[in-house]
Amino acid sequence: MAEIKVPELAESITEGTVAQWLKKTGEYVEKGDYIVELETDKVNVEIISEESGIIQELKANEGDTVQVGETIAIVNAQGAAVEQPKAVEAAEEKSVPKEKTEASQAEQPKVQEDPSVTKQFPIASPAARKLARERGIDLAAVQTNDPLGRVRAQDVAAFEQKKAAAPAQPAQAPKAATSTPAAETDNRVERVRMTRRRQTIANRLLEVKQNTAMLTTFNEVDMTNIMELRNRRKDAFQKENDVKLGFMSFFTKAVVAALKKAPLLNSEIQGDQIVLKKYYDIGIAVSTDEGLVVPVLRDADRKNFAEMEGEILDFANKARNNKLSLSDLQGGTFTITNGGVFGSLLSTPILNGPQVGILGMHKIQLRPVAIDAERMENRPMMYLALSYDHRIIDGKEAVTFLARIKALLEDPESLLFEA
């Protein structure tokens, strides 16, 4: 017998939720096969079988919370598990007449070629499985263009759209005599269980609001020069580095430079002590279908524009395909979030605890700006928001921090001279 246990996930994660069993009791598994998908606070993890054999028992149901080290399945391993199917096949061959066996073998290829027959557990990414489970979609019915036959999240979304576009079936006449107000109300309400990640996000945001003296201050930046520089250099930049030149690298550079002038914003509170951090791991907030995640750009002060843009693009692709690892999400000394990509003009971002500062970027919008006492021009402007923990950061330091970022972004070439 071999026990399948919940492995060590990360230092800060001690439990997970059984999202989906990929194998069932009595099914044969090879060593290394995925048998269950666990949903943790940050990412989904697929657990493999360490032995070949027959799954004898599943000790947890889908939706159950399981602890690290807990046994969740029993596999009847090695010889007994491998020999059992052979013994059954031999017994069946002896008990079935030769004529029926030959007829069955002759018909077998036709069954295998039948497109309606599919695997019970199609090969699919964790994101695809989760989306299908939440939308009530059978993965076996989803078609994919992946050469390996792997169902992806976009395949599930496309299947749902196609299904929604199909002609609706005629609705049954309502049974007026048996309907009740309660039943009608139930038909108009859908209850969806919160994912573990959404529950964690909710709890942490509430904890930050309750346990910090959070305050937000604002400024605005004229994006004219940074947009002109980007337009002038983006083609050569992409040709040389094989990655597009976006705005996030400029903002990250400016944030690091400003943090060096305002070190308290790169710290955290532990009891009655302030922990000042002499490194710059910048969290970049990324929105996914399952909630906000914050992968960390490590040692941002040592990276050039191309390295930053490459890592940020990699984070976005991983987040989209639910491939972010726990190591991508751990730590961070300061966070940048960009609501502008969704059209947000102004917001007050909530701290990503235990950090004490977060910068909010917003939509670039043409607005009339006074150039001097006699001239007005339409300029591409962006509001910046800095939320901070007022317990250790004063308004003066916060305003100085934002003013420093504004000055650097309005003269983007000055970023080249920042240490």
CSV table of C-alpha atoms in Angstrom, one decimal:
chain,number,residue,atom,x,y,z
A,1,MET,CA,0.0,0.0,0.0
A,2,ALA,CA,1.1,3.5,-0.7
A,3,GLU,CA,-0.3,6.7,0.9
A,4,ILE,CA,-0.8,9.8,-1.2
A,5,LYS,CA,-0.3,12.8,1.1
A,6,VAL,CA,-0.6,16.5,0.7
A,7,PRO,CA,2.9,17.7,0.0
A,8,GLU,CA,4.7,20.7,1.4
A,9,LEU,CA,3.2,23.6,-0.6
A,10,ALA,CA,5.0,26.7,0.7
A,11,GLU,CA,6.1,28.2,4.0
A,12,SER,CA,2.9,30.2,4.5
A,13,ILE,CA,0.5,27.6,3.1
A,14,THR,CA,-0.6,24.8,5.5
A,15,GLU,CA,-3.8,23.6,3.8
A,16,GLY,CA,-5.7,23.4,0.6
A,17,THR,CA,-9.1,22.5,-0.8
A,18,VAL,CA,-9.7,19.4,-3.0
A,19,ALA,CA,-10.8,21.1,-6.2
A,20,GLN,CA,-11.2,18.0,-8.4
A,21,TRP,CA,-10.3,14.3,-8.3
A,22,LEU,CA,-8.7,13.4,-11.6
A,23,LYS,CA,-8.9,9.7,-10.9
A,24,LYS,CA,-11.5,7.6,-9.1
A,25,THR,CA,-11.5,4.6,-6.8
A,26,GLY,CA,-10.7,1.3,-8.6
A,27,GLU,CA,-8.9,3.1,-11.4
A,28,TYR,CA,-5.3,2.2,-12.3
A,29,VAL,CA,-2.6,4.9,-12.2
A,30,GLU,CA,1.0,5.0,-13.3
A,31,LYS,CA,3.7,6.5,-11.2
A,32,GLY,CA,3.7,10.3,-12.0
A,33,ASP,CA,0.0,10.5,-13.0
A,34,TYR,CA,-1.9,13.4,-11.7
A,35,ILE,CA,-4.6,12.2,-9.4
A,36,VAL,CA,-6.0,15.3,-7.7
A,37,GLU,CA,-6.1,19.1,-8.1
A,38,LEU,CA,-5.7,21.2,-4.9
A,39,GLU,CA,-6.8,24.8,-4.7
A,40,THR,CA,-4.6,26.8,-2.3
A,41,ASP,CA,-4.8,30.5,-1.2
A,42,LYS,CA,-2.6,31.5,-4.2
A,43,VAL,CA,-2.4,28.9,-6.9
A,44,ASN,CA,-3.8,25.5,-7.9
A,45,VAL,CA,-1.5,22.5,-7.5
A,46,GLU,CA,-1.8,19.1,-9.1
A,47,ILE,CA,-0.6,16.2,-7.0
A,48,ILE,CA,0.9,13.1,-8.6
A,49,SER,CA,0.9,9.4,-7.5
A,50,GLU,CA,4.3,8.3,-6.3
A,51,GLU,CA,3.5,4.7,-7.1
A,52,SER,CA,1.8,2.6,-9.9
A,53,GLY,CA,-1.3,0.7,-8.9
A,54,ILE,CA,-5.0,0.7,-8.2
A,55,ILE,CA,-6.6,3.5,-6.3
A,56,GLN,CA,-8.1,1.7,-3.3
A,57,GLU,CA,-9.6,4.6,-1.4
A,58,LEU,CA,-10.1,8.4,-1.7
A,59,LYS,CA,-10.1,9.8,1.8
A,60,ALA,CA,-11.4,13.3,1.0
A,61,ASN,CA,-14.3,14.6,-1.1
A,62,GLU,CA,-14.2,17.5,-3.5
A,63,GLY,CA,-14.6,20.7,-1.6
A,64,ASP,CA,-13.0,19.3,1.6
A,65,THR,CA,-10.2,21.2,3.3
A,66,VAL,CA,-7.0,19.1,3.7
A,67,GLN,CA,-3.8,19.8,5.7
A,68,VAL,CA,-0.2,19.5,4.5
A,69,GLY,CA,0.9,15.9,5.4
A,70,GLU,CA,-2.6,14.5,5.5
A,71,THR,CA,-3.3,11.2,3.7
A,72,ILE,CA,-5.9,11.8,1.0
A,73,ALA,CA,-5.7,8.6,-1.1
A,74,ILE,CA,-4.5,5.0,-0.8
A,75,VAL,CA,-2.9,3.2,-3.8
A,76,ASN,CA,-2.5,-0.6,-3.9
A,77,ALA,CA,1.0,-0.4,-5.4
A,78,GLN,CA,3.3,-2.4,-7.5
A,79,GLY,CA,2.8,-6.1,-8.4
A,80,ALA,CA,-0.7,-6.7,-7.0
A,81,ALA,CA,-2.1,-3.6,-8.7
A,82,VAL,CA,-0.4,-4.4,-12.0
A,83,GLU,CA,-1.3,-8.1,-12.0
A,84,GLN,CA,-4.9,-7.6,-11.1
A,85,PRO,CA,-6.1,-6.3,-14.5
A,86,LYS,CA,-4.2,-9.2,-16.2
A,87,ALA,CA,-5.8,-11.8,-14.0
A,88,VAL,CA,-9.3,-10.3,-14.7
A,89,GLU,CA,-8.6,-10.3,-18.4
A,90,ALA,CA,-7.4,-13.9,-18.4
A,91,ALA,CA,-10.6,-15.0,-16.5
A,92,GLU,CA,-12.8,-13.1,-18.9
A,93,GLU,CA,-11.0,-14.7,-21.9
A,94,LYS,CA,-11.6,-18.2,-20.5
A,95,SER,CA,-15.3,-17.6,-19.7
A,96,VAL,CA,-16.2,-16.0,-23.1
A,97,PRO,CA,-16.7,-18.3,-26.1
A,98,LYS,CA,-14.1,-18.0,-28.9
A,99,GLU,CA,-16.7,-16.8,-31.4
A,100,LYS,CA,-17.8,-14.0,-29.1
A,101,THR,CA,-14.3,-13.0,-28.4
A,102,GLU,CA,-13.4,-12.7,-32.1
A,103,ALA,CA,-16.6,-10.8,-32.8
A,104,SER,CA,-15.8,-8.4,-29.9
A,105,GLN,CA,-12.2,-7.9,-31.2
A,106,ALA,CA,-13.6,-7.2,-34.7
A,107,GLU,CA,-15.9,-4.6,-33.3
A,108,GLN,CA,-13.4,-2.9,-31.0
A,109,PRO,CA,-11.8,-0.6,-33.6
A,110,LYS,CA,-15.2,0.8,-34.6
A,111,VAL,CA,-15.8,1.7,-30.9
A,112,GLN,CA,-12.4,3.4,-30.6
A,113,GLU,CA,-13.1,5.4,-33.8
A,114,ASP,CA,-16.5,6.6,-32.6
A,115,PRO,CA,-16.0,10.3,-31.9
A,116,SER,CA,-18.7,10.1,-29.2
A,117,VAL,CA,-16.4,8.0,-27.0
A,118,THR,CA,-13.9,10.1,-25.0
A,119,LYS,CA,-11.7,9.7,-22.0
A,120,GLN,CA,-13.3,10.2,-18.7
A,121,PHE,CA,-10.6,12.6,-17.6
A,122,PRO,CA,-9.4,14.6,-20.7
A,123,ILE,CA,-6.0,16.2,-20.6
A,124,ALA,CA,-6.6,19.7,-19.4
A,125,SER,CA,-4.8,22.6,-17.7
A,126,PRO,CA,-5.8,23.4,-14.1
A,127,ALA,CA,-7.3,26.7,-15.3
A,128,ALA,CA,-9.5,24.8,-17.8
A,129,ARG,CA,-10.6,22.3,-15.2
A,130,LYS,CA,-11.5,25.0,-12.8
A,131,LEU,CA,-13.4,27.1,-15.4
A,132,ALA,CA,-15.3,24.1,-16.6
A,133,ARG,CA,-16.2,23.1,-13.0
A,134,GLU,CA,-17.5,26.6,-12.2
A,135,ARG,CA,-19.5,26.8,-15.4
A,136,GLY,CA,-20.9,23.3,-15.3
A,137,ILE,CA,-19.2,22.2,-18.5
A,138,ASP,CA,-18.2,18.6,-19.3
A,139,LEU,CA,-14.5,18.8,-20.4
A,140,ALA,CA,-15.0,15.7,-22.6
A,141,ALA,CA,-17.3,17.7,-24.8
A,142,VAL,CA,-14.8,20.6,-25.3
A,143,GLN,CA,-12.8,20.6,-28.5
A,144,THR,CA,-9.2,21.8,-28.6
A,145,ASN,CA,-6.7,22.7,-31.4
A,146,ASP,CA,-3.8,21.9,-29.1
A,147,PRO,CA,-1.5,19.4,-30.9
A,148,LEU,CA,-1.2,17.3,-27.7
A,149,GLY,CA,-5.0,17.3,-27.1
A,150,ARG,CA,-4.7,19.4,-24.0
A,151,VAL,CA,-7.8,21.4,-23.2
A,152,ARG,CA,-7.0,25.0,-22.3
A,153,ALA,CA,-9.1,27.7,-20.5
A,154,GLN,CA,-9.7,29.5,-23.8
A,155,ASP,CA,-11.1,26.3,-25.3
A,156,VAL,CA,-13.6,26.1,-22.4
A,157,ALA,CA,-14.6,29.7,-22.8
A,158,ALA,CA,-15.1,29.3,-26.6
A,159,PHE,CA,-17.2,26.2,-26.0
A,160,GLU,CA,-19.4,28.1,-23.5
A,161,GLN,CA,-19.8,31.0,-26.0
A,162,LYS,CA,-20.8,28.6,-28.8
A,163,LYS,CA,-23.2,26.8,-26.5
A,164,ALA,CA,-24.8,30.2,-25.5
A,165,ALA,CA,-25.1,31.2,-29.2
A,166,ALA,CA,-27.0,27.9,-30.0
A,167,PRO,CA,-30.8,28.2,-30.6
A,168,ALA,CA,-32.6,28.1,-27.3
A,169,GLN,CA,-34.9,25.1,-26.7
A,170,PRO,CA,-38.6,25.9,-26.4
A,171,ALA,CA,-39.5,26.8,-22.8
A,172,GLN,CA,-42.0,24.7,-21.0
A,173,ALA,CA,-45.2,26.3,-20.0
A,174,PRO,CA,-45.2,27.4,-16.4
A,175,LYS,CA,-47.3,25.5,-14.0
A,176,ALA,CA,-49.3,28.3,-12.4
A,177,ALA,CA,-51.2,26.0,-10.1
A,178,THR,CA,-48.1,24.6,-8.4
A,179,SER,CA,-45.7,27.6,-8.5
A,180,THR,CA,-45.0,29.5,-5.3
A,181,PRO,CA,-43.4,32.9,-4.6
A,182,ALA,CA,-40.5,31.0,-2.9
A,183,ALA,CA,-39.8,28.9,-6.0
A,184,GLU,CA,-39.9,31.9,-8.3
A,185,THR,CA,-37.4,33.6,-6.0
A,186,ASP,CA,-35.1,30.6,-6.0
A,187,ASN,CA,-35.2,30.5,-9.8
A,188,ARG,CA,-33.8,34.0,-9.9
A,189,VAL,CA,-31.0,33.4,-7.5
A,190,GLU,CA,-27.8,31.5,-8.1
A,191,ARG,CA,-25.4,30.6,-5.3
A,192,VAL,CA,-21.8,30.2,-6.2
A,193,ARG,CA,-19.2,29.0,-3.7
A,194,MET,CA,-16.3,31.4,-3.2
A,195,THR,CA,-13.0,29.9,-4.3
A,196,ARG,CA,-10.4,29.5,-1.7
A,197,ARG,CA,-8.4,32.3,-3.4
A,198,ARG,CA,-11.3,34.7,-3.3
A,199,GLN,CA,-12.0,33.9,0.3
A,200,THR,CA,-8.3,34.6,1.1
A,201,ILE,CA,-8.3,37.9,-0.8
A,202,ALA,CA,-11.5,38.9,1.0
A,203,ASN,CA,-10.1,38.0,4.5
A,204,ARG,CA,-6.7,39.7,3.9
A,205,LEU,CA,-8.3,42.9,2.5
A,206,LEU,CA,-10.6,43.1,5.5
A,207,GLU,CA,-7.7,42.5,7.8
A,208,VAL,CA,-5.7,45.3,6.2
A,209,LYS,CA,-8.6,47.7,6.6
A,210,GLN,CA,-9.1,46.8,10.2
A,211,ASN,CA,-5.5,46.7,11.3
A,212,THR,CA,-3.8,49.6,9.6
A,213,ALA,CA,-4.2,53.3,9.6
A,214,MET,CA,-4.5,53.5,5.8
A,215,LEU,CA,-4.6,56.8,4.0
A,216,THR,CA,-4.4,57.7,0.3
A,217,THR,CA,-2.8,60.7,-1.3
A,218,PHE,CA,-2.9,61.7,-4.9
A,219,ASN,CA,-0.9,63.5,-7.6
A,220,GLU,CA,-1.0,63.5,-11.4
A,221,VAL,CA,1.7,63.1,-14.0
A,222,ASP,CA,1.9,64.5,-17.5
A,223,MET,CA,2.7,61.5,-19.7
A,224,THR,CA,3.7,63.6,-22.8
A,225,ASN,CA,7.4,63.0,-22.6
A,226,ILE,CA,7.3,59.3,-21.6
A,227,MET,CA,4.8,58.6,-24.5
A,228,GLU,CA,7.0,60.5,-26.9
A,229,LEU,CA,10.1,58.6,-25.8
A,230,ARG,CA,8.3,55.3,-25.9
A,231,ASN,CA,6.9,55.9,-29.4
A,232,ARG,CA,10.3,56.9,-30.6
A,233,ARG,CA,12.2,54.0,-29.2
A,234,LYS,CA,9.7,51.1,-29.1
A,235,ASP,CA,10.5,49.6,-32.5
A,236,ALA,CA,14.2,49.5,-31.9
A,237,PHE,CA,13.6,48.3,-28.4
A,238,GLN,CA,11.5,45.4,-29.5
A,239,LYS,CA,13.8,44.4,-32.3
A,240,GLU,CA,16.8,44.4,-30.0
A,241,ASN,CA,15.1,42.7,-27.0
A,242,ASP,CA,12.3,40.7,-28.5
A,243,VAL,CA,9.8,42.3,-26.1
A,244,LYS,CA,7.6,45.4,-26.2
A,245,LEU,CA,8.5,48.6,-24.3
A,246,GLY,CA,5.5,49.3,-22.1
A,247,PHE,CA,4.8,51.8,-19.3
A,248,MET,CA,5.3,49.5,-16.4
A,249,SER,CA,9.1,49.4,-16.6
A,250,PHE,CA,9.2,53.2,-16.4
A,251,PHE,CA,6.9,53.2,-13.4
A,252,THR,CA,8.9,50.4,-11.7
A,253,LYS,CA,12.2,52.3,-12.2
A,254,ALA,CA,10.6,55.4,-10.8
A,255,VAL,CA,9.2,53.6,-7.8
A,256,VAL,CA,12.6,52.1,-6.9
A,257,ALA,CA,14.3,55.4,-7.2
A,258,ALA,CA,11.6,57.1,-5.0
A,259,LEU,CA,11.8,54.3,-2.4
A,260,LYS,CA,15.5,54.9,-2.0
A,261,LYS,CA,14.6,58.5,-1.0
A,262,ALA,CA,11.7,57.4,1.2
A,263,PRO,CA,12.9,54.1,2.8
A,264,LEU,CA,10.0,53.8,5.2
A,265,LEU,CA,7.7,53.0,2.3
A,266,ASN,CA,9.8,49.9,1.7
A,267,SER,CA,9.4,48.5,5.2
A,268,GLU,CA,6.9,46.7,7.3
A,269,ILE,CA,5.7,46.7,11.0
A,270,GLN,CA,6.5,43.7,13.2
A,271,GLY,CA,5.1,44.3,16.7
A,272,ASP,CA,6.8,47.4,18.0
A,273,GLN,CA,9.6,47.3,15.4
A,274,ILE,CA,9.9,48.8,11.9
A,275,VAL,CA,11.7,46.4,9.5
A,276,LEU,CA,13.5,48.5,6.9
A,277,LYS,CA,14.3,46.4,3.8
A,278,LYS,CA,17.4,47.2,1.8
A,279,TYR,CA,16.2,45.3,-1.3
A,280,TYR,CA,13.5,46.1,-3.8
A,281,ASP,CA,11.1,43.3,-4.7
A,282,ILE,CA,8.2,45.0,-6.4
A,283,GLY,CA,4.9,43.3,-6.6
A,284,ILE,CA,3.0,43.8,-9.9
A,285,ALA,CA,-0.7,43.2,-9.5
A,286,VAL,CA,-2.3,41.1,-12.2
A,287,SER,CA,-6.0,40.5,-12.6
A,288,THR,CA,-7.2,36.9,-13.4
A,289,ASP,CA,-10.6,35.3,-13.7
A,290,GLU,CA,-10.1,33.9,-10.2
A,291,GLY,CA,-9.1,37.2,-8.6
A,292,LEU,CA,-6.1,39.5,-8.2
A,293,VAL,CA,-2.6,38.0,-7.9
A,294,VAL,CA,0.6,39.8,-7.2
A,295,PRO,CA,3.7,38.2,-8.7
A,296,VAL,CA,7.0,39.7,-7.5
A,297,LEU,CA,9.6,41.3,-9.6
A,298,ARG,CA,12.7,40.5,-7.5
A,299,ASP,CA,15.7,42.8,-7.2
A,300,ALA,CA,14.1,45.4,-9.5
A,301,ASP,CA,16.8,47.9,-8.8
A,302,ARG,CA,19.3,45.6,-10.6
A,303,LYS,CA,17.2,45.0,-13.7
A,304,ASN,CA,17.2,47.0,-16.9
A,305,PHE,CA,14.1,48.0,-18.9
A,306,ALA,CA,14.2,44.9,-21.1
A,307,GLU,CA,14.6,42.5,-18.2
A,308,MET,CA,11.6,44.1,-16.4
A,309,GLU,CA,9.4,44.0,-19.5
A,310,GLY,CA,10.3,40.4,-20.1
A,311,GLU,CA,9.5,39.3,-16.6
A,312,ILE,CA,6.2,41.3,-16.5
A,313,LEU,CA,5.1,39.7,-19.8
A,314,ASP,CA,6.0,36.3,-18.4
A,315,PHE,CA,3.9,37.0,-15.3
A,316,ALA,CA,0.9,38.0,-17.4
A,317,ASN,CA,1.1,34.8,-19.5
A,318,LYS,CA,1.5,32.6,-16.5
A,319,ALA,CA,-1.4,34.3,-14.7
A,320,ARG,CA,-3.6,33.9,-17.8
A,321,ASN,CA,-2.8,30.2,-18.0
A,322,ASN,CA,-2.9,29.6,-14.2
A,323,LYS,CA,0.8,28.7,-14.2
A,324,LEU,CA,2.1,31.1,-11.6
A,325,SER,CA,4.1,29.2,-9.0
A,326,LEU,CA,4.1,29.9,-5.2
A,327,SER,CA,7.6,31.2,-5.5
A,328,ASP,CA,6.4,33.8,-8.0
A,329,LEU,CA,3.9,35.2,-5.5
A,330,GLN,CA,5.9,35.1,-2.2
A,331,GLY,CA,7.4,38.2,-0.6
A,332,GLY,CA,7.4,41.7,-2.1
A,333,THR,CA,8.3,45.0,-0.4
A,334,PHE,CA,6.1,47.4,-2.3
A,335,THR,CA,3.2,46.9,-4.9
A,336,ILE,CA,2.1,48.6,-8.1
A,337,THR,CA,-1.4,48.1,-9.4
A,338,ASN,CA,-2.8,49.5,-12.7
A,339,GLY,CA,-6.5,50.0,-12.7
A,340,GLY,CA,-6.1,52.1,-15.8
A,341,VAL,CA,-6.0,49.0,-18.1
A,342,PHE,CA,-9.7,48.6,-17.2
A,343,GLY,CA,-10.5,52.3,-17.7
A,344,SER,CA,-10.3,53.4,-14.0
A,345,LEU,CA,-9.7,57.2,-13.8
A,346,LEU,CA,-9.2,57.3,-10.0
A,347,SER,CA,-9.2,54.9,-7.1
A,348,THR,CA,-7.8,54.2,-3.6
A,349,PRO,CA,-5.9,51.0,-3.7
A,350,ILE,CA,-5.8,48.8,-0.6
A,351,LEU,CA,-2.5,47.8,0.9
A,352,ASN,CA,-1.0,44.4,0.2
A,353,GLY,CA,-0.2,43.5,3.7
A,354,PRO,CA,2.3,43.4,5.4
A,355,GLN,CA,3.6,46.0,3.0
A,356,VAL,CA,3.0,49.6,4.0
A,357,GLY,CA,2.7,51.2,0.6
A,358,ILE,CA,1.0,50.6,-2.8
A,359,LEU,CA,1.0,52.8,-5.9
A,360,GLY,CA,-2.1,53.0,-8.1
A,361,MET,CA,-1.8,53.8,-11.8
A,362,HIS,CA,-4.8,55.0,-13.7
A,363,LYS,CA,-6.2,55.7,-17.2
A,364,ILE,CA,-4.2,58.1,-19.4
A,365,GLN,CA,-6.7,60.8,-20.4
A,366,LEU,CA,-6.4,64.0,-22.4
A,367,ARG,CA,-7.1,67.0,-20.2
A,368,PRO,CA,-6.6,70.7,-20.5
A,369,VAL,CA,-3.5,71.8,-18.6
A,370,ALA,CA,-2.2,75.3,-17.9
A,371,ILE,CA,1.3,75.5,-19.5
A,372,ASP,CA,1.8,79.0,-18.2
A,373,ALA,CA,-0.3,82.1,-17.3
A,374,GLU,CA,-1.5,82.5,-20.9
A,375,ARG,CA,-1.4,79.0,-22.5
A,376,MET,CA,-3.6,76.0,-22.2
A,377,GLU,CA,-2.9,72.6,-23.9
A,378,ASN,CA,-4.5,69.2,-24.0
A,379,ARG,CA,-2.1,66.8,-22.4
A,380,PRO,CA,-2.2,63.0,-21.7
A,381,MET,CA,-2.5,63.0,-17.9
A,382,MET,CA,-2.6,60.2,-15.4
A,383,TYR,CA,-3.7,60.3,-11.8
A,384,LEU,CA,-1.4,58.5,-9.3
A,385,ALA,CA,-2.7,57.3,-5.9
A,386,LEU,CA,-0.4,56.2,-3.1
A,387,SER,CA,-2.0,54.3,-0.2
A,388,TYR,CA,0.1,54.0,2.9
A,389,ASP,CA,0.1,53.0,6.5
A,390,HIS,CA,-0.1,56.3,8.5
A,391,ARG,CA,1.2,54.6,11.6
A,392,ILE,CA,4.8,54.9,10.4
A,393,ILE,CA,4.5,57.1,7.3
A,394,ASP,CA,3.7,60.8,7.6
A,395,GLY,CA,1.9,62.8,5.0
A,396,LYS,CA,5.0,64.7,4.2
A,397,GLU,CA,6.9,61.6,3.3
A,398,ALA,CA,4.0,60.3,1.2
A,399,VAL,CA,3.7,63.5,-0.8
A,400,THR,CA,7.4,63.7,-1.3
A,401,PHE,CA,7.4,60.1,-2.6
A,402,LEU,CA,4.7,60.9,-5.2
A,403,ALA,CA,6.3,64.1,-6.2
A,404,ARG,CA,9.6,62.3,-6.9
A,405,ILE,CA,7.8,59.7,-9.1
A,406,LYS,CA,6.1,62.6,-11.0
A,407,ALA,CA,9.4,64.4,-11.6
A,408,LEU,CA,11.1,61.2,-12.9
A,409,LEU,CA,8.2,60.2,-15.2
A,410,GLU,CA,7.9,63.7,-16.7
A,411,ASP,CA,11.6,63.6,-17.4
A,412,PRO,CA,12.0,59.9,-18.3
A,413,GLU,CA,15.5,60.2,-19.5
A,414,SER,CA,16.5,61.1,-16.0
A,415,LEU,CA,15.7,57.5,-15.0
A,416,LEU,CA,18.9,56.4,-16.8
A,417,PHE,CA,21.0,58.2,-14.2
A,418,GLU,CA,19.3,56.8,-11.1
A,419,ALA,CA,21.5,54.5,-9.1
